[in-house]
Each structure stands twice: as structure tokens, then as C-alpha cells.
Short mmCIF file of C-alpha atoms and ligand atoms in Angstrom, two decimals:
data_model
loop_
_atom_site.label_atom_id
_atom_site.label_comp_id
_atom_site.label_asym_id
_atom_site.label_seq_id
_atom_site.Cartn_x
_atom_site.Cartn_y
_atom_site.Cartn_z
CA PRO A 1 6.46 -150.00 65.36
CA SER A 2 5.64 -153.68 64.35
CA THR A 3 2.84 -152.38 62.10
CA ILE A 4 5.32 -149.99 60.11
CA ILE A 5 8.12 -152.98 59.99
CA LYS A 6 5.76 -155.39 59.12
CA LYS A 7 4.78 -153.48 56.08
CA LEU A 8 8.03 -152.58 54.79
CA PHE A 9 9.15 -156.41 55.11
CA LEU A 10 6.45 -157.09 52.72
CA GLU A 11 7.63 -154.34 50.34
CA GLY A 12 11.01 -156.26 50.65
CA LYS A 13 12.52 -153.78 52.63
CA MET A 14 14.62 -155.21 55.72
CA VAL A 15 14.37 -152.85 58.56
CA THR A 16 14.44 -153.06 62.20
CA VAL A 17 13.03 -150.67 64.85
CA ASN A 18 16.38 -148.21 64.75
CA THR A 19 16.24 -147.75 60.79
CA GLU A 20 15.65 -144.39 59.38
CA ILE A 21 13.45 -144.18 56.73
CA ASP A 22 13.32 -141.11 53.96
CA PHE A 23 10.54 -138.57 54.34
CA ALA A 24 8.39 -139.86 50.68
CA GLY A 25 8.36 -143.54 52.30
CA ALA A 26 7.61 -142.16 55.73
CA GLU A 27 4.46 -139.75 54.43
CA GLU A 28 3.16 -142.69 52.26
CA ILE A 29 3.16 -144.93 55.06
CA ALA A 30 1.45 -142.48 57.57
CA LEU A 31 -0.77 -141.72 55.14
CA GLU A 32 -2.08 -145.26 54.81
CA TYR A 33 -1.65 -145.62 58.47
CA GLU A 34 -4.16 -142.54 59.12
CA ILE A 35 -6.56 -143.87 56.99
CA MET A 36 -6.29 -147.23 58.52
CA CYS A 37 -6.40 -146.36 61.96
CA GLU A 38 -9.53 -144.02 61.03
CA LYS A 39 -11.31 -146.48 60.02
CA GLU A 40 -11.15 -148.70 62.45
CA VAL A 41 -12.00 -145.83 65.23
CA LYS A 42 -15.06 -144.81 63.37
CA VAL A 43 -16.31 -148.32 63.42
CA ASP A 44 -15.45 -148.79 66.97
CA MET A 45 -17.03 -145.36 68.13
CA ILE A 46 -20.75 -145.98 66.20
CA GLU A 47 -20.83 -149.80 67.14
CA GLU A 48 -19.52 -148.12 71.04
CA LEU A 49 -22.69 -145.80 70.94
CA LEU A 50 -25.44 -147.62 69.67
CA LYS A 51 -24.22 -151.29 71.55
CA GLU A 52 -26.61 -153.00 73.72
CA GLU A 53 -26.63 -155.50 76.28
CA GLU A 54 -28.39 -158.64 75.51
CA GLU A 55 -31.66 -158.68 77.20
CA ASN A 56 -33.09 -161.23 79.69
CA GLU A 57 -35.89 -163.24 77.79
CA ALA A 58 -37.74 -163.06 81.12
CA ASP A 59 -38.02 -159.14 81.25
CA MET A 60 -39.63 -159.46 77.85
CA THR A 61 -43.24 -158.86 77.43
CA SER A 62 -45.32 -159.06 73.80
CA ARG A 63 -45.79 -155.21 72.15
CA PRO A 64 -48.23 -154.17 69.61
CA PRO A 65 -46.78 -154.36 65.69
CA VAL A 66 -45.52 -151.50 64.30
CA VAL A 67 -46.93 -151.18 60.62
CA CYS A 68 -46.37 -148.96 57.79
CA VAL A 69 -48.44 -149.01 54.43
CA MET A 70 -46.89 -148.84 50.91
CA GLY A 71 -47.92 -149.06 47.26
CA HIS A 72 -48.04 -147.55 44.04
CA VAL A 73 -49.30 -143.71 44.19
CA ASP A 74 -53.31 -143.52 44.10
CA HIS A 75 -53.57 -147.08 45.02
CA GLY A 76 -55.11 -145.44 48.10
CA LYS A 77 -52.24 -145.45 51.23
CA THR A 78 -53.75 -142.40 52.77
CA SER A 79 -57.05 -143.79 52.22
CA LEU A 80 -56.69 -146.50 53.57
CA LEU A 81 -54.82 -145.35 56.65
CA ASP A 82 -57.55 -142.51 56.97
CA ALA A 83 -60.06 -145.52 56.96
CA ILE A 84 -58.18 -147.74 59.46
CA ARG A 85 -58.30 -144.53 61.99
CA GLU A 86 -61.93 -143.41 61.42
CA THR A 87 -63.28 -147.14 62.25
CA ASN A 88 -61.13 -146.57 65.44
CA VAL A 89 -62.11 -143.35 66.79
CA ILE A 90 -63.78 -143.02 70.00
CA SER A 91 -67.49 -141.98 69.62
CA GLY A 92 -67.96 -138.39 71.23
CA GLU A 93 -63.54 -137.46 70.34
CA ALA A 94 -63.75 -133.72 69.18
CA GLY A 95 -62.91 -133.64 65.54
CA GLY A 96 -62.63 -137.13 64.88
CA ILE A 97 -58.92 -137.55 64.09
CA THR A 98 -57.35 -134.92 66.63
CA GLN A 99 -53.44 -134.33 66.50
CA HIS A 100 -51.05 -135.56 63.54
CA ILE A 101 -47.87 -136.53 64.42
CA GLY A 102 -46.74 -138.95 62.07
CA ALA A 103 -47.82 -142.15 63.59
CA SER A 104 -51.12 -143.69 65.40
CA VAL A 105 -52.36 -146.12 67.56
CA VAL A 106 -55.24 -148.60 66.61
CA LYS A 107 -57.03 -150.66 69.00
CA ILE A 108 -58.93 -153.79 68.04
CA ASN A 109 -60.12 -156.43 69.88
CA ASP A 110 -58.31 -154.80 72.93
CA ARG A 111 -55.15 -155.16 71.37
CA LYS A 112 -53.01 -152.21 69.39
CA ILE A 113 -51.40 -151.52 66.38
CA THR A 114 -49.24 -148.79 65.63
CA PHE A 115 -49.06 -147.06 62.11
CA LEU A 116 -46.44 -145.19 60.95
CA ASP A 117 -47.59 -142.52 58.27
CA THR A 118 -44.47 -142.14 56.43
CA PRO A 119 -44.67 -144.12 53.06
CA GLY A 120 -43.08 -147.47 54.12
CA HIS A 121 -39.90 -147.27 51.32
CA GLU A 122 -38.88 -143.65 52.52
CA ALA A 123 -39.04 -144.46 56.27
CA PHE A 124 -37.24 -147.86 56.23
CA THR A 125 -34.67 -146.85 53.36
CA ALA A 126 -33.49 -144.15 55.55
CA MET A 127 -33.67 -146.12 59.04
CA ARG A 128 -31.50 -149.14 57.73
CA MET A 129 -29.01 -146.47 56.02
CA ARG A 130 -28.17 -146.01 59.74
CA GLY A 131 -28.97 -149.55 61.17
CA ALA A 132 -31.95 -149.18 62.71
CA GLN A 133 -35.39 -151.01 61.70
CA SER A 134 -38.92 -149.32 62.81
CA THR A 135 -41.10 -151.23 60.95
CA ASP A 136 -42.59 -155.12 61.63
CA ILE A 137 -45.29 -155.39 59.10
CA ALA A 138 -45.64 -153.70 55.45
CA ILE A 139 -49.40 -153.59 54.53
CA LEU A 140 -48.53 -153.50 50.27
CA VAL A 141 -51.73 -151.35 48.91
CA VAL A 142 -52.65 -152.72 45.38
CA ALA A 143 -55.39 -151.17 43.68
CA ALA A 144 -57.76 -154.12 42.05
CA ASP A 145 -58.59 -152.30 39.33
CA ASP A 146 -55.30 -151.37 38.85
CA GLY A 147 -52.65 -154.24 39.72
CA VAL A 148 -49.46 -154.61 39.90
CA MET A 149 -47.29 -150.94 38.92
CA PRO A 150 -43.67 -150.12 39.15
CA GLN A 151 -43.91 -148.50 42.75
CA THR A 152 -45.69 -152.02 43.70
CA VAL A 153 -42.85 -153.60 42.56
CA GLU A 154 -40.37 -151.38 44.71
CA ALA A 155 -42.13 -151.60 47.52
CA ILE A 156 -42.21 -155.18 47.50
CA ASN A 157 -38.24 -155.31 46.85
CA HIS A 158 -37.61 -152.87 49.55
CA ALA A 159 -40.13 -154.82 51.97
CA LYS A 160 -37.80 -158.07 51.38
CA ALA A 161 -34.49 -156.33 51.47
CA ALA A 162 -35.54 -155.14 54.96
CA GLY A 163 -36.75 -158.54 56.07
CA ILE A 164 -40.44 -156.94 56.61
CA GLU A 165 -43.43 -159.41 56.68
CA ILE A 166 -45.72 -158.20 53.69
CA ILE A 167 -49.75 -158.39 54.11
CA VAL A 168 -51.54 -157.29 50.65
CA ALA A 169 -54.37 -155.26 51.18
CA ILE A 170 -56.41 -155.20 47.60
CA ASN A 171 -58.24 -152.37 47.40
CA LYS A 172 -60.56 -150.45 45.86
CA ILE A 173 -63.11 -153.61 45.38
CA ASP A 174 -66.15 -151.59 45.51
CA LYS A 175 -65.02 -150.08 41.81
CA PRO A 176 -66.87 -151.83 39.04
CA GLY A 177 -63.41 -152.78 37.17
CA ALA A 178 -61.94 -154.33 40.18
CA ASN A 179 -60.37 -157.80 39.50
CA ILE A 180 -59.11 -159.57 42.79
CA GLU A 181 -58.00 -162.60 40.94
CA ARG A 182 -55.91 -160.82 38.54
CA VAL A 183 -53.90 -159.28 41.14
CA LYS A 184 -52.85 -162.25 42.92
CA GLN A 185 -51.83 -163.53 39.74
CA GLU A 186 -49.85 -160.66 39.22
CA LEU A 187 -48.16 -160.67 43.03
CA ALA A 188 -47.30 -164.30 42.06
CA GLU A 189 -44.86 -163.44 39.53
CA TYR A 190 -43.10 -161.44 42.44
CA GLU A 191 -43.30 -164.70 44.76
CA LEU A 192 -45.89 -163.07 46.95
CA LEU A 193 -48.44 -166.39 46.26
CA ALA A 194 -51.79 -165.95 48.29
CA ALA A 195 -52.49 -168.03 51.32
CA ASP A 196 -55.36 -169.14 49.54
CA TRP A 197 -53.62 -170.49 46.76
CA GLY A 198 -51.54 -172.33 48.80
CA GLY A 199 -49.00 -169.48 49.45
CA ASN A 200 -47.56 -167.90 52.15
CA THR A 201 -48.89 -164.01 51.97
CA GLU A 202 -52.35 -163.02 53.31
CA MET A 203 -53.89 -160.90 50.72
CA VAL A 204 -57.33 -158.92 52.28
CA PRO A 205 -59.77 -157.71 49.68
CA VAL A 206 -60.61 -154.22 51.23
CA SER A 207 -62.20 -150.97 50.23
CA ALA A 208 -61.11 -147.58 51.99
CA HIS A 209 -64.08 -146.47 50.89
CA THR A 210 -66.75 -148.64 52.03
CA ARG A 211 -64.59 -149.84 54.53
CA GLU A 212 -65.47 -153.57 53.63
CA GLY A 213 -62.67 -155.92 54.69
CA ILE A 214 -60.97 -153.51 56.87
CA GLU A 215 -61.53 -155.34 60.36
CA GLU A 216 -60.40 -158.52 58.57
CA LEU A 217 -57.25 -156.89 57.29
CA LEU A 218 -56.62 -155.65 60.96
CA GLU A 219 -57.10 -158.94 62.18
CA MET A 220 -54.83 -160.25 59.84
CA VAL A 221 -52.14 -157.93 61.11
CA LEU A 222 -52.78 -159.00 64.69
CA LEU A 223 -52.19 -162.68 63.47
CA GLN A 224 -48.95 -162.07 62.19
CA ALA A 225 -47.95 -160.43 64.88
CA ASP A 226 -48.64 -163.34 66.84
CA VAL A 227 -46.60 -165.33 64.51
CA LEU A 228 -43.52 -162.91 64.68
CA GLU A 229 -43.90 -162.88 68.62
CA LEU A 230 -43.02 -159.15 68.81
CA LYS A 231 -41.90 -158.59 72.31
CA ALA A 232 -39.66 -155.64 74.63
CA ASN A 233 -38.79 -155.09 77.82
CA PRO A 234 -40.87 -152.19 79.27
CA ASP A 235 -38.74 -151.78 82.39
CA ARG A 236 -35.49 -150.13 81.01
CA MET A 237 -34.42 -146.87 79.61
CA ALA A 238 -35.75 -146.29 76.46
CA ARG A 239 -34.66 -146.49 73.40
CA GLY A 240 -36.47 -145.94 69.75
CA ILE A 241 -36.12 -144.26 66.53
CA VAL A 242 -36.98 -140.63 65.42
CA ILE A 243 -39.88 -140.77 63.13
CA GLU A 244 -40.26 -137.16 62.01
CA ALA A 245 -38.58 -133.59 63.69
CA LYS A 246 -39.40 -130.47 62.93
CA LEU A 247 -38.88 -126.59 64.63
CA ASP A 248 -41.75 -124.88 66.11
CA LYS A 249 -41.41 -121.41 66.61
CA GLY A 250 -43.13 -121.30 69.87
CA LYS A 251 -42.28 -124.76 70.98
CA GLY A 252 -38.75 -125.38 69.93
CA PRO A 253 -37.37 -128.60 68.29
CA VAL A 254 -40.67 -130.92 68.02
CA SER A 255 -39.70 -134.72 67.70
CA THR A 256 -41.92 -137.68 66.75
CA VAL A 257 -40.28 -140.42 68.11
CA LEU A 258 -41.02 -144.46 68.28
CA VAL A 259 -40.35 -146.26 71.76
CA GLN A 260 -39.16 -149.54 70.62
CA LYS A 261 -37.65 -150.71 74.20
CA GLY A 262 -38.20 -149.52 77.72
CA THR A 263 -40.37 -146.69 78.94
CA LEU A 264 -39.73 -142.82 77.84
CA HIS A 265 -40.76 -140.50 80.81
CA ILE A 266 -41.02 -137.08 81.04
CA GLY A 267 -37.54 -135.80 82.88
CA ASP A 268 -35.68 -138.61 81.47
CA HIS A 269 -32.50 -137.33 79.53
CA ILE A 270 -32.37 -138.25 75.87
CA ALA A 271 -30.10 -138.19 73.20
CA ALA A 272 -31.11 -138.32 69.50
CA GLY A 273 -28.22 -138.27 66.88
CA ALA A 274 -26.64 -135.12 67.07
CA ASN A 275 -28.79 -133.59 69.76
CA TYR A 276 -29.65 -134.32 73.45
CA GLY A 277 -31.69 -132.92 76.25
CA LYS A 278 -34.36 -133.62 78.52
CA VAL A 279 -38.05 -134.59 78.18
CA ARG A 280 -39.85 -131.66 79.05
CA ALA A 281 -43.40 -132.64 77.73
CA MET A 282 -44.66 -135.73 75.62
CA THR A 283 -47.91 -136.03 73.52
CA ASP A 284 -49.91 -139.19 72.46
CA ASP A 285 -51.40 -139.57 68.90
CA ARG A 286 -54.43 -138.23 69.94
CA GLY A 287 -53.12 -135.03 71.45
CA ASN A 288 -53.23 -136.03 75.35
CA ARG A 289 -50.42 -135.00 77.15
CA ILE A 290 -48.73 -138.22 78.62
CA THR A 291 -45.99 -138.96 81.36
CA GLU A 292 -44.81 -142.08 80.23
CA ALA A 293 -44.44 -144.11 76.84
CA GLY A 294 -43.68 -148.21 76.50
CA PRO A 295 -42.54 -150.24 73.62
CA SER A 296 -43.87 -149.62 70.36
CA THR A 297 -45.50 -146.07 71.57
CA PRO A 298 -45.55 -143.19 68.88
CA VAL A 299 -44.91 -140.12 71.01
CA GLU A 300 -44.27 -136.49 70.19
CA ILE A 301 -41.63 -135.16 72.50
CA LEU A 302 -40.32 -131.16 73.74
CA GLY A 303 -37.02 -130.64 75.26
CA LEU A 304 -34.07 -131.56 72.42
CA SER A 305 -31.41 -129.14 71.80
CA GLY A 306 -32.07 -129.30 68.25
CA VAL A 307 -33.99 -130.86 65.11
CA PRO A 308 -32.87 -134.87 64.70
CA ASN A 309 -32.95 -136.54 61.22
CA ALA A 310 -35.84 -139.37 60.60
CA GLY A 311 -34.41 -142.32 60.78
CA GLU A 312 -31.89 -141.52 63.82
CA VAL A 313 -31.95 -143.80 66.75
CA PHE A 314 -32.86 -142.34 70.20
CA VAL A 315 -31.61 -143.42 73.68
CA ALA A 316 -32.34 -142.48 77.22
CA LYS A 317 -29.73 -142.09 79.55
CA GLU A 318 -29.23 -141.90 83.26
CA THR A 319 -27.66 -138.63 83.54
CA ALA A 320 -27.34 -135.15 81.44
CA ASN A 321 -23.88 -135.66 81.03
CA GLU A 322 -24.26 -139.14 79.27
CA ALA A 323 -27.18 -137.93 77.02
CA LYS A 324 -24.60 -135.25 75.99
CA ALA A 325 -21.44 -137.60 75.51
CA PHE A 326 -23.56 -139.51 73.18
CA ALA A 327 -24.79 -136.63 71.06
CA GLU A 328 -21.09 -135.78 71.36
CA THR A 329 -19.80 -138.55 69.96
CA PHE A 330 -22.42 -138.84 67.10
CA ILE A 331 -21.01 -135.42 66.01
CA ALA A 332 -17.35 -136.30 66.08
CA ASP A 333 -18.46 -139.79 63.95
CA SER A 334 -19.98 -137.62 61.46
CA LYS A 335 -17.21 -134.92 60.95
CA GLU A 336 -14.91 -137.90 60.89
CA LYS A 337 -16.90 -139.43 57.70
CA LEU A 338 -17.01 -135.79 56.03
CA LEU A 339 -13.33 -135.55 56.51
CA GLU A 340 -12.91 -139.03 54.50
CA GLY A 341 -14.66 -138.01 52.25
CA THR A 342 -12.88 -135.10 51.48
CA LYS A 343 -9.51 -136.88 52.03
CA TYR A 344 -10.34 -139.15 49.08
CA ARG A 345 -11.47 -136.62 47.03
CA ILE A 346 -8.01 -134.58 47.39
CA SER A 347 -5.70 -137.40 46.80
P1 GDP B 401 -52.34 -142.58 47.82
O1 GDP B 401 -51.71 -141.76 46.72
O2 GDP B 401 -51.70 -144.43 47.71
O3 GDP B 401 -51.79 -142.33 48.84
O4 GDP B 401 -54.02 -142.68 47.07
P2 GDP B 401 -55.02 -142.11 47.86
O5 GDP B 401 -55.38 -142.70 49.32
O6 GDP B 401 -54.78 -140.42 47.70
O7 GDP B 401 -56.42 -142.51 46.87
C1 GDP B 401 -56.16 -142.17 45.64
C2 GDP B 401 -57.33 -142.13 44.93
O8 GDP B 401 -58.01 -143.26 45.03
C3 GDP B 401 -58.51 -141.09 45.47
O9 GDP B 401 -59.08 -140.26 44.95
C4 GDP B 401 -59.14 -141.90 46.46
O10 GDP B 401 -60.51 -141.27 46.63
C5 GDP B 401 -59.21 -143.17 45.70
N1 GDP B 401 -59.67 -144.18 46.23
C6 GDP B 401 -58.72 -144.88 47.54
N2 GDP B 401 -59.48 -145.61 47.99
C7 GDP B 401 -60.34 -146.22 47.74
C8 GDP B 401 -61.26 -147.45 47.25
O11 GDP B 401 -61.17 -148.14 48.04
N3 GDP B 401 -62.45 -147.18 46.70
C9 GDP B 401 -62.42 -146.21 45.77
N4 GDP B 401 -63.59 -146.42 44.68
N5 GDP B 401 -61.52 -145.11 45.45
C10 GDP B 401 -60.53 -145.34 46.11
MG1 MG B 402 -51.15 -140.73 49.92
#
């Protein structure tokens, strides 16, 4: 009542809690009031759903960096990822690169780096829309014979907006027309100044074809990771993000998730967006069955009730009921948003 009285007062109508108001006036208030409340409820729901207690610094241990590759079409993103993975193939492993799950873990100097296959900008625009962040470092690939192109600029803007560190890979240095200095000069116009020019951005000349510079690039990623002091608590319920998901005829919903905090185990109750279930099986990026996955590990899981969307947050819960409640709240929230959209269109 006090909210309604206050509103009428502000409109110059002197009312008390016993005053009768006409239908039109009531309707006007009701419509406004409902929208106002719905907005409050909506915000609370999603916040409540994703709310986390702050973690103890003492429980945090260092975790591998999560890296994506961005850049203009044909500048060599796919080739570079392949070269990085092949450099890393354990000799004797059948078929070199085995399973493809949309992400891979590379080992260098006994440390791990997690690479996402999704083109960086797609991955983190989708994730940012849902309030999550997947990537720590972006490798910006620029072809040395082509220089900065429109999608290079787009990638720079996306990475900057998302607050992600950029390391530049100046690719195709084996080509006759390659001009490393020109690339650095062009990038300087977008506020990426090479470290050897007194700036803050590491730029590593590489060739995905000859593999020159690949090790240096990976070492640079690890150095950057040290600067960022990436940490997570491995001893808690898992939480992370869906990288990709599909429906498999035989296996049902198959989802690749990136564990960001905690450790995910076989048998854990989980929810991802509107879906929930129990982890029935887990496979790592090399196709090995595993029973647990810690921070920064990409893993393919079976057991969700449906196919979640890339970019949605997943959480492990103590009980099946809690996982289900998470999914149901998520559904209710999505419905409200839909309804709200409809209402605004009608009125
Ligand atoms: P993407 O569109 O950024 O994923 O680029 P791709 O990896 O598909 O590469 C585009 C083309 O450039 C392909 O024909 C590659 O073989 C070629 N390419 C990629 N990296 C190199 C490189 O280091 N040297 C040379 N000479 N060609 C490359
Ligand atoms: Mg490609």
C-alpha cells in the first residue's frame, strides 16, 4: 500500500489506505507495478542462481591458462592450432590428434595450456552475454604478408571489451611477402605496441607451416599466465562453462564443458542452463575416459537431460534436487524474459 500511496501522492492525488480508486487508475498502477516487480524478481533470480561465496585465498592453487585464437579469416588460426597440437603429440599416440572435443590441453615445460577451438570472438561474445568469462589470454593471429585486416580490428575490440590479455602471433613468416615490422606498425595504430618497441604487447613471429616460433609463442603464453596469477580452488564443487554441445544418436546429449573452479567427478549432480542430470561418463581432449577433472580442464560429459547452449554456466550440486531446482529456476527466468518481451510488444 505505501508504494501505491506514494505514487498517487507524487501525481498530486491525496489518498489514504481506505480511498477508493477507479478502474482505469488501478489498471495503470497495476501494470506499472507488475513490470516493476517482475524486473526486481528477474534480477534476483538470476543473481541468486549464480551467486557464489567468496573463496579463501588459502584454498587457491595455480591453474593453467585458457587461451583462444582470434584473427582475420585465412590468417592461419586453424593451422596454428593444429601446429601447436601436433608439436605436442606424444609420440606413438594413435593417429596423432585423437578425439576432437572443441578444446585441447597442450603441455610445455611440464605446464599445461588449455586451448579453445571456438573462434575467440564467438566464444566470448556468447559468454559475456550470459555473464561468464571463459578465456584468460587471446592469441591474435596476423598474417605477416597481409597485415591488419577488418576482422583483426574486430578481434582486438572484442578482446579489449572483454578485458582479455592479447598476445600477437605474426604468422606466415615463411612467405616471401612477409613483413613483420609492418604488422607491428599497423597494430600500433590500435594501441597494441610491441614489447620490443617499448610497449606492453608481446608479438611473436611464427610459421604454422615450418613451426618456427611456436615454442616461443607457448612460452610467452606461460609467462603471461604467471603475470596474471591465475588461480582456482580445486577442492570444491565444480563450476564452469559449456563450450559446445550436441545430441548424439547413440549417447544422447554430449556436452564439452570447461571446468573453471573445483573438480568435476563421475556421479556428480550437475545443471547447465535449463538442463540437469548426473555425470555418467567423462572423456578428456585425447579421448581417454577420466573420472575427475580439475580447474581449466575441458571435458566431454554424458548425462545431461538435454543439450545446453554454448556459453551457459554449469554447476555441480550436492543433490539431484538442487541440480533440478537450478535448471527450473533458469527455465522460469527465461520464460519471464520471453513474457516480458511479449508484453512490451503488445502495449
Ligand atoms: P584461418 O581461416 O585463420 O583458420 O586460416 P587457415 O589456418 O585455414 O589458413 C589459411 C591458409 O593459409 C591455408 O591455406 C593455410 O595453409 C595457409 N597458412 C596458414 N599458416 C601458414 C603459414 O605459417 N605459412 C604459410 N605459407 N601458409 C600458411
Ligand atoms: Mg579456420
